[in-house]
Short mmCIF file of N, CA and C and ligand atoms in Angstrom, two decimals:
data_model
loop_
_atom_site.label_atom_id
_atom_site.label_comp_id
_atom_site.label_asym_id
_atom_site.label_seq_id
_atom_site.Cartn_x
_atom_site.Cartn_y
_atom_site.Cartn_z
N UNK A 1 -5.03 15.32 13.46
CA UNK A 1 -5.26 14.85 12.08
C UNK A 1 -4.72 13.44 11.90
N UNK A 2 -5.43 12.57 10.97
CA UNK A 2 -4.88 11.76 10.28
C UNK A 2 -4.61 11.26 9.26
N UNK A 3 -3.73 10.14 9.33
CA UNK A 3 -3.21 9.78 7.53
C UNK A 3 -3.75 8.69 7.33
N UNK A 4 -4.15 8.13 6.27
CA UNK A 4 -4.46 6.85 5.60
C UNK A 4 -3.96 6.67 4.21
N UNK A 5 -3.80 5.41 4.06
CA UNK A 5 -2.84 5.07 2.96
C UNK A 5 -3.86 4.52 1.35
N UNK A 6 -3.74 5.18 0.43
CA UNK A 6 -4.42 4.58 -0.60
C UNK A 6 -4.28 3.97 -1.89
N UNK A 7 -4.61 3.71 -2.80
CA UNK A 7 -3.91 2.57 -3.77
C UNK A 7 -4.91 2.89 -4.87
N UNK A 8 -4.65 3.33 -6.23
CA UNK A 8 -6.03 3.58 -7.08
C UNK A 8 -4.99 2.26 -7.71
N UNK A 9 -5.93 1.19 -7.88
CA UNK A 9 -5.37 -0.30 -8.42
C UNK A 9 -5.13 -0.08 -9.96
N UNK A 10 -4.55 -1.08 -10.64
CA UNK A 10 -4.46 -1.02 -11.97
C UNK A 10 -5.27 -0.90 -13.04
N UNK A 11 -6.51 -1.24 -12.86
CA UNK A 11 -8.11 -1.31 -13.46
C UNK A 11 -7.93 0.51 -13.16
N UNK A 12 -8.39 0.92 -12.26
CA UNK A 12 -8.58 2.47 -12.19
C UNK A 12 -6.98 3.31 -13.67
N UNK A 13 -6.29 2.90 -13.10
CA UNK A 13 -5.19 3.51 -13.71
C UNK A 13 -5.30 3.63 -15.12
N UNK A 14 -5.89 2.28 -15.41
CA UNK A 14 -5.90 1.83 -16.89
C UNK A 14 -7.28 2.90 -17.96
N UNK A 15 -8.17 2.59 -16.98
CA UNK A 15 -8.75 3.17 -16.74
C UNK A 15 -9.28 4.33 -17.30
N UNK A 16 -8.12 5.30 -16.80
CA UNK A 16 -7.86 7.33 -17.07
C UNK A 16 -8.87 7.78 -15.29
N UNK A 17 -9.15 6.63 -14.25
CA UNK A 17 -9.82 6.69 -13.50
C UNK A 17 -8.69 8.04 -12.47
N UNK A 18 -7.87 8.14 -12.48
CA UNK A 18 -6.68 8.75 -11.25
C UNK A 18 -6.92 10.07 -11.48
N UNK A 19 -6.95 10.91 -12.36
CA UNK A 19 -7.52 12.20 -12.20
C UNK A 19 -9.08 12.45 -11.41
N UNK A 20 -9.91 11.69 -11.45
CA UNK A 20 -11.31 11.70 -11.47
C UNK A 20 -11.32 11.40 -9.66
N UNK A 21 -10.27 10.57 -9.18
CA UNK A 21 -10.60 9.76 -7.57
C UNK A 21 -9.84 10.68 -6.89
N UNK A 22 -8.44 11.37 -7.87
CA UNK A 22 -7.76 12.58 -6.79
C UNK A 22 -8.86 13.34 -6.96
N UNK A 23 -9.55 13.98 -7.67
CA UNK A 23 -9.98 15.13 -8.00
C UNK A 23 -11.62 14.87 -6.57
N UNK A 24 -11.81 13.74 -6.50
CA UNK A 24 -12.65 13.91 -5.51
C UNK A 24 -11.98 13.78 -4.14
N UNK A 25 -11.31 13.44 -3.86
CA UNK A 25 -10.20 13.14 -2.56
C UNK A 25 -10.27 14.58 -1.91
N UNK A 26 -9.77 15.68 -2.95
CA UNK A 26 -9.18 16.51 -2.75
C UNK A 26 -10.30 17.76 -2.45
N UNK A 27 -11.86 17.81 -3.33
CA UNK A 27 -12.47 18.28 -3.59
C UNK A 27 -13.63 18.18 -1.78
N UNK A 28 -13.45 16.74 -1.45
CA UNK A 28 -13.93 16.50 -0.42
C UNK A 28 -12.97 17.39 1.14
N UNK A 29 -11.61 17.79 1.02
CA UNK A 29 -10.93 18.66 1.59
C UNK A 29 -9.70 17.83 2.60
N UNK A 30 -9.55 16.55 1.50
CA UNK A 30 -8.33 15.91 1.83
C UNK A 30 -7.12 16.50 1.35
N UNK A 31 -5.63 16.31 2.25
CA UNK A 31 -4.93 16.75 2.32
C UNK A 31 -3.74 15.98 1.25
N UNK A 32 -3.21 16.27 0.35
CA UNK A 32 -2.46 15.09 -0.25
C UNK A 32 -0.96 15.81 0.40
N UNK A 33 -0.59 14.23 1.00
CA UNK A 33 0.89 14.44 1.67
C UNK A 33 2.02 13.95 0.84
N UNK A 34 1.85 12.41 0.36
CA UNK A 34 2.99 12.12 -0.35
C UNK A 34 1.88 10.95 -1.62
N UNK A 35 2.61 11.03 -2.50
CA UNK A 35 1.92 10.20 -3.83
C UNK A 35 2.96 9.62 -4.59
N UNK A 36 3.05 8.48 -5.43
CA UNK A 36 4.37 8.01 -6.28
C UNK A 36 2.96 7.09 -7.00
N UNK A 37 3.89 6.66 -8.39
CA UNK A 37 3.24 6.25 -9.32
C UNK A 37 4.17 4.79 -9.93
N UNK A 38 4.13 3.95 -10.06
CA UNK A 38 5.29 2.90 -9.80
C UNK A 38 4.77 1.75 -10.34
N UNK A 39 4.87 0.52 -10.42
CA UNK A 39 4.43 -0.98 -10.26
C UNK A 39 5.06 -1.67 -9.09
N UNK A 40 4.54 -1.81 -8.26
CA UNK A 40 4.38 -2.62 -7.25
C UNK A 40 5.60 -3.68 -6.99
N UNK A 41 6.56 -4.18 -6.34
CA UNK A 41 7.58 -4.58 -6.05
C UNK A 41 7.06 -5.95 -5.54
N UNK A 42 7.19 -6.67 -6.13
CA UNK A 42 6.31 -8.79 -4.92
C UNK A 42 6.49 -7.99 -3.60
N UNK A 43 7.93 -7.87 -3.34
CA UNK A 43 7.84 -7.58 -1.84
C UNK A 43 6.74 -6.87 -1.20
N UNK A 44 6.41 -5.58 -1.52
CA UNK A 44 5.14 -4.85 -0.86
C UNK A 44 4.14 -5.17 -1.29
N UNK A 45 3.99 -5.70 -2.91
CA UNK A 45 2.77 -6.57 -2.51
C UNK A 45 2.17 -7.33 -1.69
N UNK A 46 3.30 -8.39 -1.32
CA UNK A 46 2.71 -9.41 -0.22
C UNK A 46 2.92 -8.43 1.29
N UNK A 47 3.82 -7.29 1.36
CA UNK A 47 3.43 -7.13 2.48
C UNK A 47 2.12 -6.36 3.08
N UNK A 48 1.70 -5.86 1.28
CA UNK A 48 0.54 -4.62 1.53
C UNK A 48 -0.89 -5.72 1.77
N UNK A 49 -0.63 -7.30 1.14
CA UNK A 49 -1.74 -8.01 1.59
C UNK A 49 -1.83 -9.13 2.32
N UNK A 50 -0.51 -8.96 3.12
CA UNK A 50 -0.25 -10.44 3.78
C UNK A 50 -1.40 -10.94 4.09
N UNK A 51 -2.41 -10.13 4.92
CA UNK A 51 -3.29 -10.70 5.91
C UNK A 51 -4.58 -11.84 4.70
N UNK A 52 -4.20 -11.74 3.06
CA UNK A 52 -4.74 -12.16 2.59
C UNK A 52 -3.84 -13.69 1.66
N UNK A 53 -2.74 -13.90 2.27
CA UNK A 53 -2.03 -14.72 1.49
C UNK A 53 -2.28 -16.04 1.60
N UNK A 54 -3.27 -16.94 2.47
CA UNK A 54 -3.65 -17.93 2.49
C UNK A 54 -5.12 -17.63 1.64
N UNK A 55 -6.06 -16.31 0.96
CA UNK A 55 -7.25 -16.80 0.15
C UNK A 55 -7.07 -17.28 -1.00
N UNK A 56 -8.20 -18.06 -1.52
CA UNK A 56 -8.02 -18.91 -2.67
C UNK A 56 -7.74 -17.40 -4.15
N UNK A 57 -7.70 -16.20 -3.71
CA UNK A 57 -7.87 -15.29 -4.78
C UNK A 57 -6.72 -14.37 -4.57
N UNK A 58 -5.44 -15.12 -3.82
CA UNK A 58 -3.95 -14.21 -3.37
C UNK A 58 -3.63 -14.30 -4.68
N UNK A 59 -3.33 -15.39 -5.58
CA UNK A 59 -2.33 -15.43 -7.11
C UNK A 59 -3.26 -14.51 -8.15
N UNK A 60 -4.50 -14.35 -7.80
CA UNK A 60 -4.93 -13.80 -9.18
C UNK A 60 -4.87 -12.53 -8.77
N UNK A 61 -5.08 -12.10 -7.58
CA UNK A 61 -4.81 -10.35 -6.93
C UNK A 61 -3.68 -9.96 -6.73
N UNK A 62 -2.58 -11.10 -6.86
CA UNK A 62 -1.23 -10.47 -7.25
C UNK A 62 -0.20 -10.32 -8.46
N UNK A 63 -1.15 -11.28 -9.38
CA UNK A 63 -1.16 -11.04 -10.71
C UNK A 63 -1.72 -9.45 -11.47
N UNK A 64 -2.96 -9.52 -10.92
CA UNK A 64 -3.66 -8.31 -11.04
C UNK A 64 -2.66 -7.03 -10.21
N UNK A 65 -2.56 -6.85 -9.26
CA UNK A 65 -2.46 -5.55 -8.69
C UNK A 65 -0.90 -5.35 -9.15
N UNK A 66 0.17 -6.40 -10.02
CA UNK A 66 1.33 -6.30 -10.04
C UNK A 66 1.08 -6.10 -11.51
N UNK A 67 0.79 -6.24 -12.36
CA UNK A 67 0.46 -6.28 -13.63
C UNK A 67 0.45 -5.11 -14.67
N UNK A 68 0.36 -4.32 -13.45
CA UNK A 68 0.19 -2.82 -14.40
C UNK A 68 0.59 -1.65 -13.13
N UNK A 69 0.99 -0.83 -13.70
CA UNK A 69 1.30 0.81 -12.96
C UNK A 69 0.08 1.13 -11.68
N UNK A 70 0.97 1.70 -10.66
CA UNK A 70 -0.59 1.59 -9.40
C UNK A 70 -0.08 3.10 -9.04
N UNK A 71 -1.61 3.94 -8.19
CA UNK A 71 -1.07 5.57 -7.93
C UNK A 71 -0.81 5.21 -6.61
N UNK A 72 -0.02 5.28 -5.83
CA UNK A 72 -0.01 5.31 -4.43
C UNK A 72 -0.07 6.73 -3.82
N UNK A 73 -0.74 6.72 -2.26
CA UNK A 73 -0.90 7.82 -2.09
C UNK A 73 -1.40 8.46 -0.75
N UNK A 74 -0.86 9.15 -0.16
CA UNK A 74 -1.10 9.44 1.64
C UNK A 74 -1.71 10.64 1.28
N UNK A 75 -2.61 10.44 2.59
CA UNK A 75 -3.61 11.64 2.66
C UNK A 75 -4.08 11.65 3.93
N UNK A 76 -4.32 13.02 4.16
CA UNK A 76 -4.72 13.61 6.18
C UNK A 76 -5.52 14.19 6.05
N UNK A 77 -6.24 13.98 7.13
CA UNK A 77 -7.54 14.54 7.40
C UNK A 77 -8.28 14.46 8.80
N UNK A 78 -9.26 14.93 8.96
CA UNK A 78 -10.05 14.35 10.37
C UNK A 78 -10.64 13.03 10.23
N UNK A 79 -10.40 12.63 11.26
CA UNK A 79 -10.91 11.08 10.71
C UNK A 79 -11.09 10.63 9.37
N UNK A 80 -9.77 10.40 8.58
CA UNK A 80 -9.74 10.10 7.25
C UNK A 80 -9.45 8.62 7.13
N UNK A 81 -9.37 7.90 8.08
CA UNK A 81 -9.09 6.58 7.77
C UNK A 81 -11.13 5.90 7.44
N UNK A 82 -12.00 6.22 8.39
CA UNK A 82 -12.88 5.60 8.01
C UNK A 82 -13.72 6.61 7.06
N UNK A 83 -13.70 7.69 6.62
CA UNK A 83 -14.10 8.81 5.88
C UNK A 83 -13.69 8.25 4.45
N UNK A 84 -12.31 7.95 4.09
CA UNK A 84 -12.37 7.47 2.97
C UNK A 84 -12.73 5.95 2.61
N UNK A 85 -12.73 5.04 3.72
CA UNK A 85 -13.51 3.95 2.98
C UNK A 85 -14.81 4.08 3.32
N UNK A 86 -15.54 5.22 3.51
CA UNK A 86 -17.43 5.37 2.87
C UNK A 86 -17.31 5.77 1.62
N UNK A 87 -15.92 6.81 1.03
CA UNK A 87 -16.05 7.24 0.07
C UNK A 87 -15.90 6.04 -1.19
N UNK A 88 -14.87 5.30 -0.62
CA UNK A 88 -14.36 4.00 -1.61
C UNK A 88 -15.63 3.14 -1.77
N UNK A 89 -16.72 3.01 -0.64
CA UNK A 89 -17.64 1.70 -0.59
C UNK A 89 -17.60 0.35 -0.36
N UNK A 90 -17.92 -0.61 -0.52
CA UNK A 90 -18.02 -2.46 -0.16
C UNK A 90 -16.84 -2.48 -1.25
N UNK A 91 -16.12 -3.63 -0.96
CA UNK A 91 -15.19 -4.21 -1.18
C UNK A 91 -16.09 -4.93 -2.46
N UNK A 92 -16.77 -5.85 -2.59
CA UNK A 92 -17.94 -6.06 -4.08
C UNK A 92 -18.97 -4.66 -4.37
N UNK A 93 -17.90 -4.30 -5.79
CA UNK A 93 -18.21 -2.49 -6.34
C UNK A 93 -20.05 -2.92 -6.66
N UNK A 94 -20.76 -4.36 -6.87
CA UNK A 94 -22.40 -4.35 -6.61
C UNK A 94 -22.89 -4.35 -5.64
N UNK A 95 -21.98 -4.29 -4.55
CA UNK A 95 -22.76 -3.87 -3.27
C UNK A 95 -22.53 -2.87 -3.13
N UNK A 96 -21.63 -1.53 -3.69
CA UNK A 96 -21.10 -0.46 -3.02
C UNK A 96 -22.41 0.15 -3.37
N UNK A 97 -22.73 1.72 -2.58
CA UNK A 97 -23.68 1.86 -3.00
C UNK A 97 -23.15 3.17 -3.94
N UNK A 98 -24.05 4.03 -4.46
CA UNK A 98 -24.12 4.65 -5.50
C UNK A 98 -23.05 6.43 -4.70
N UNK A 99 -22.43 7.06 -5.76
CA UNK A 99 -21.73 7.60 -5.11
C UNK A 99 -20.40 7.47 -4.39
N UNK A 100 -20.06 6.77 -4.28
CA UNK A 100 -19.03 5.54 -4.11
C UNK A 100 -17.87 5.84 -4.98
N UNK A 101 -16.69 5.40 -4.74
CA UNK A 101 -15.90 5.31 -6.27
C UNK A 101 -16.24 3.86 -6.85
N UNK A 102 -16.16 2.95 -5.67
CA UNK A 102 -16.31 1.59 -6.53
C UNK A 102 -17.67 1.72 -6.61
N UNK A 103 -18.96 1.99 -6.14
CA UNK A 103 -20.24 2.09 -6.63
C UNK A 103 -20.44 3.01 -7.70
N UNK A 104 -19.63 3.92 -8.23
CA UNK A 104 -19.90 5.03 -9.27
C UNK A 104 -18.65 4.01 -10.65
N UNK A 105 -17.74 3.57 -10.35
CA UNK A 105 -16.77 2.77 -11.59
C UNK A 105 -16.73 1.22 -11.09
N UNK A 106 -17.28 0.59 -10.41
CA UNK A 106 -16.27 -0.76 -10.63
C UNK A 106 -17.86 -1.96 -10.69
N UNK A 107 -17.56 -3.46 -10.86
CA UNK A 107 -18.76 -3.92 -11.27
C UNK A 107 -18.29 -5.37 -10.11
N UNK A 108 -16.90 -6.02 -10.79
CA UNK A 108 -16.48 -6.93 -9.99
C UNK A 108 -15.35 -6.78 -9.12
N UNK A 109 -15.70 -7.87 -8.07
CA UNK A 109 -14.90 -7.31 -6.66
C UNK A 109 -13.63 -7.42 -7.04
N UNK A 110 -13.00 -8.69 -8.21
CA UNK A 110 -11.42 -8.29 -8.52
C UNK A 110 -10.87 -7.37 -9.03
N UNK A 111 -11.70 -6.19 -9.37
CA UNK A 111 -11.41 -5.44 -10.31
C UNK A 111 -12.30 -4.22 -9.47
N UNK A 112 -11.93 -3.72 -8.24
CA UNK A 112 -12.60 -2.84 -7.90
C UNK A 112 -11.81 -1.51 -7.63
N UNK A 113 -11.01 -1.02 -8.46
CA UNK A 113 -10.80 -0.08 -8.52
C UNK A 113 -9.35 1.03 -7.56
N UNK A 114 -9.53 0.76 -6.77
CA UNK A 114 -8.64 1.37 -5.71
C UNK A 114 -9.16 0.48 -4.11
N UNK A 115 -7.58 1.12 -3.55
CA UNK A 115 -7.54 0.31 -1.89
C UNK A 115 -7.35 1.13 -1.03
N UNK A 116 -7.59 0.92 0.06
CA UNK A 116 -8.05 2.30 0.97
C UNK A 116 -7.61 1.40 2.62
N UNK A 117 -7.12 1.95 3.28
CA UNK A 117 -6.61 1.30 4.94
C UNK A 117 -8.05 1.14 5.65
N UNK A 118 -7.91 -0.02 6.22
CA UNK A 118 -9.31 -0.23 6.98
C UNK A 118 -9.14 0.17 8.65
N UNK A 119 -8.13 1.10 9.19
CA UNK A 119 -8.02 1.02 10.42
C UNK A 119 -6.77 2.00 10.51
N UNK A 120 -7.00 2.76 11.63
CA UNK A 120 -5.71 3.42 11.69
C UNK A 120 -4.30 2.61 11.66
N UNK A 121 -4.79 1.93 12.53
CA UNK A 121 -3.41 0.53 12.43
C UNK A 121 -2.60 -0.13 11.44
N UNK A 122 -3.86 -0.18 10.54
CA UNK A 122 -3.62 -0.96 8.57
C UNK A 122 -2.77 0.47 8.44
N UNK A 123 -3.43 1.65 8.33
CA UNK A 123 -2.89 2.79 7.71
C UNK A 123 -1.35 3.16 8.62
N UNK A 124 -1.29 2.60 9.45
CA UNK A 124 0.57 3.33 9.59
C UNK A 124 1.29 2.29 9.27
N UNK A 125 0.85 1.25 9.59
CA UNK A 125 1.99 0.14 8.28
C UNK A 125 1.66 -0.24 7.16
N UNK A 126 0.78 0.38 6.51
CA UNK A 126 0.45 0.25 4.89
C UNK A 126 1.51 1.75 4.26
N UNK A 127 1.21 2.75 5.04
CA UNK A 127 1.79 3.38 4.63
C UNK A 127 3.57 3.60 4.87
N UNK A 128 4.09 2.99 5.60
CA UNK A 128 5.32 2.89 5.85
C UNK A 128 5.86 1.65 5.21
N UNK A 129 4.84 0.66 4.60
CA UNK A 129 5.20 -0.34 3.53
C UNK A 129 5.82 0.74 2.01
N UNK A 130 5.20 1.73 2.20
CA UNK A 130 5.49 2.48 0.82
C UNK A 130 5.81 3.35 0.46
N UNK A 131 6.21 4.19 2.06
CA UNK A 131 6.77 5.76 1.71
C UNK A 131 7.61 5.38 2.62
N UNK A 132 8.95 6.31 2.57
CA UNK A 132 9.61 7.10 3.78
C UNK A 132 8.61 8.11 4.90
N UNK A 133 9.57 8.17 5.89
CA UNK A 133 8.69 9.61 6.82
C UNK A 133 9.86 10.91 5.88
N UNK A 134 10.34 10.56 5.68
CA UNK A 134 10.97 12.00 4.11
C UNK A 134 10.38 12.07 3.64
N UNK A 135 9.71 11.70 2.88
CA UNK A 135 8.70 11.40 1.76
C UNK A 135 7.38 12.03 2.25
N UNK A 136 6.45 11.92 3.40
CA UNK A 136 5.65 12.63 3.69
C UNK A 136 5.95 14.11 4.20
N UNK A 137 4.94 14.93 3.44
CA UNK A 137 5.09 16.46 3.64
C UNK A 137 4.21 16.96 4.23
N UNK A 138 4.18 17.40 5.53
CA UNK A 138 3.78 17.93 6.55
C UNK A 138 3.41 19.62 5.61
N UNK A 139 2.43 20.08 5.71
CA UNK A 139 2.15 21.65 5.55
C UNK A 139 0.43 22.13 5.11
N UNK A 140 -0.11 23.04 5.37
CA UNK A 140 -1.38 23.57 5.70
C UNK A 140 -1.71 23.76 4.50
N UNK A 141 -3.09 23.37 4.17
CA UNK A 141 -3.96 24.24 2.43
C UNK A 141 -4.34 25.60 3.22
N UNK A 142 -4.43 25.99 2.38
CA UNK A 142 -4.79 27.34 2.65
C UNK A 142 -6.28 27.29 3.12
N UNK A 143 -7.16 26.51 2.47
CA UNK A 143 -8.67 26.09 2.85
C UNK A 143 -8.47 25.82 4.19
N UNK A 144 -7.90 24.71 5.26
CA UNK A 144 -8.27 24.38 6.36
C UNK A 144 -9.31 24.93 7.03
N UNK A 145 -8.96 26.36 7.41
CA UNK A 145 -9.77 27.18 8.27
C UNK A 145 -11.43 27.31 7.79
N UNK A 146 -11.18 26.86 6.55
CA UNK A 146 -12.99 26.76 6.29
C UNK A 146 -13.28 25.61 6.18
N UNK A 147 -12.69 24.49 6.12
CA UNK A 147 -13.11 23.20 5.90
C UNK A 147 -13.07 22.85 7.36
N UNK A 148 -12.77 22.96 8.13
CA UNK A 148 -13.01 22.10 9.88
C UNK A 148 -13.49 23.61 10.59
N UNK A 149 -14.64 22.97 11.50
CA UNK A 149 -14.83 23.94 12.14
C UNK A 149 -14.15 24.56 13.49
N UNK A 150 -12.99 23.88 13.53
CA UNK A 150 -12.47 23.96 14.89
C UNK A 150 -11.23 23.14 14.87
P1 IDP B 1 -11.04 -4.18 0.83
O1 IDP B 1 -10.18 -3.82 -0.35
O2 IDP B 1 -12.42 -3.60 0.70
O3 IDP B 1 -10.39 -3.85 2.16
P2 IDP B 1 -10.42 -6.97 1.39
O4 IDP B 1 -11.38 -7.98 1.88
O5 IDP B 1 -9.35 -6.50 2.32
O6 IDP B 1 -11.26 -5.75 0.79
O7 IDP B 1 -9.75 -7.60 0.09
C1 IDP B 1 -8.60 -6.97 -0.49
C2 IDP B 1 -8.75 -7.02 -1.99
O8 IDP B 1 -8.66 -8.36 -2.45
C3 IDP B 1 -10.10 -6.51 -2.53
O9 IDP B 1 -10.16 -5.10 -2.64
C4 IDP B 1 -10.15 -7.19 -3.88
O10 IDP B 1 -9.33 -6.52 -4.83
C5 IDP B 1 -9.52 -8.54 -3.56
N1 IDP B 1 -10.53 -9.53 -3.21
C6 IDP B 1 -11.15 -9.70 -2.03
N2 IDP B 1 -12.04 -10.69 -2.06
C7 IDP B 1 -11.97 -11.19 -3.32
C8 IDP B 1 -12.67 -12.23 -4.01
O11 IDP B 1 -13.51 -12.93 -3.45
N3 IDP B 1 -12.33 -12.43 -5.32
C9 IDP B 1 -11.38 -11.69 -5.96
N4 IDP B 1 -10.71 -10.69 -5.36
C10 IDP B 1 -11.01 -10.45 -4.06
MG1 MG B 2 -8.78 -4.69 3.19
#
């Protein structure tokens, strides 16, 4: 199994969007391991987007993503790192396609809703930017056995 790290952004939050994106997360037969609800610290901001701190759109996405309350949130699954960004969609919510969270809620790309690990790699230091290994809880849904075939 694996974990990937996710972010329903401040637009979602504001929103009433965080019931509606767990409720499909979960419904799809993701595992929720660890979750916190917080505003964002500069520090993990810039470390959750370093790889973006030279674009011309770092001050207004860290204005934005610091600005308001964010859901953070680990989740396991079978191949859940690229499973949930089909579910999330294009990074511009008018290209995502329909079905989508950002193709079903979001319109512009600054404001698209939630963030999702693009790589197993992103996902073990995105998520160790923001949890403890205390903090993640290891244990079985009772579903498993019908949700994977093997
Ligand atoms: P991703 O979230 O789909 O992985 P990235 O290219 O990694 O997309 O960009 C990270 C985040 O930065 C985006 O989700 C979006 O919030 C913001 N962003 C990316 N490109 C732009 C842009 O051109 N204008 C404004 N915000 C942007
Ligand atoms: Mg990205």
């Amino acid at each position: 199994m694996e974990r990937t790290f996710v972010m329903i952004k401040p637009d979602g939050v504001q929103r009433g969007l965080v019931g509606t994106i767990i409720a499909r997360l979960e419904a799809r037969g993701l595992k929720l391991v660890a979750a916190r609800f917080e505003v964002l610290t500069e520090k993990r901001f810039t470390e959750q987007y370093r790889e973006h701190l030279e674009k011309p759109f770092f001050l207004s996405l860290k204005q934005f993503i610091m600005g308001g309350p964010v859901f953070l949130m680990v989740l396991e699954g079978r191949d859940v790192v690229p499973l949930v960004r089909k579910m999330v969609g294009a990074t511009n919510p008018q290209e995502a396609a329909p079905g989508t969270i950002r193709g079903d809620f979001g319109i512009d790309t600054g404001r698209n809703v939630i963030h999702a690990s693009d790589s197993a790699e992103s996902a073990q230091r995105e998520i160790a930017i923001h949890f403890t290994a205390k903090e993640l809880c290891s244990y079985t849904r009772v579903d498993e056995s019908v949700i994977y075939e093997y």
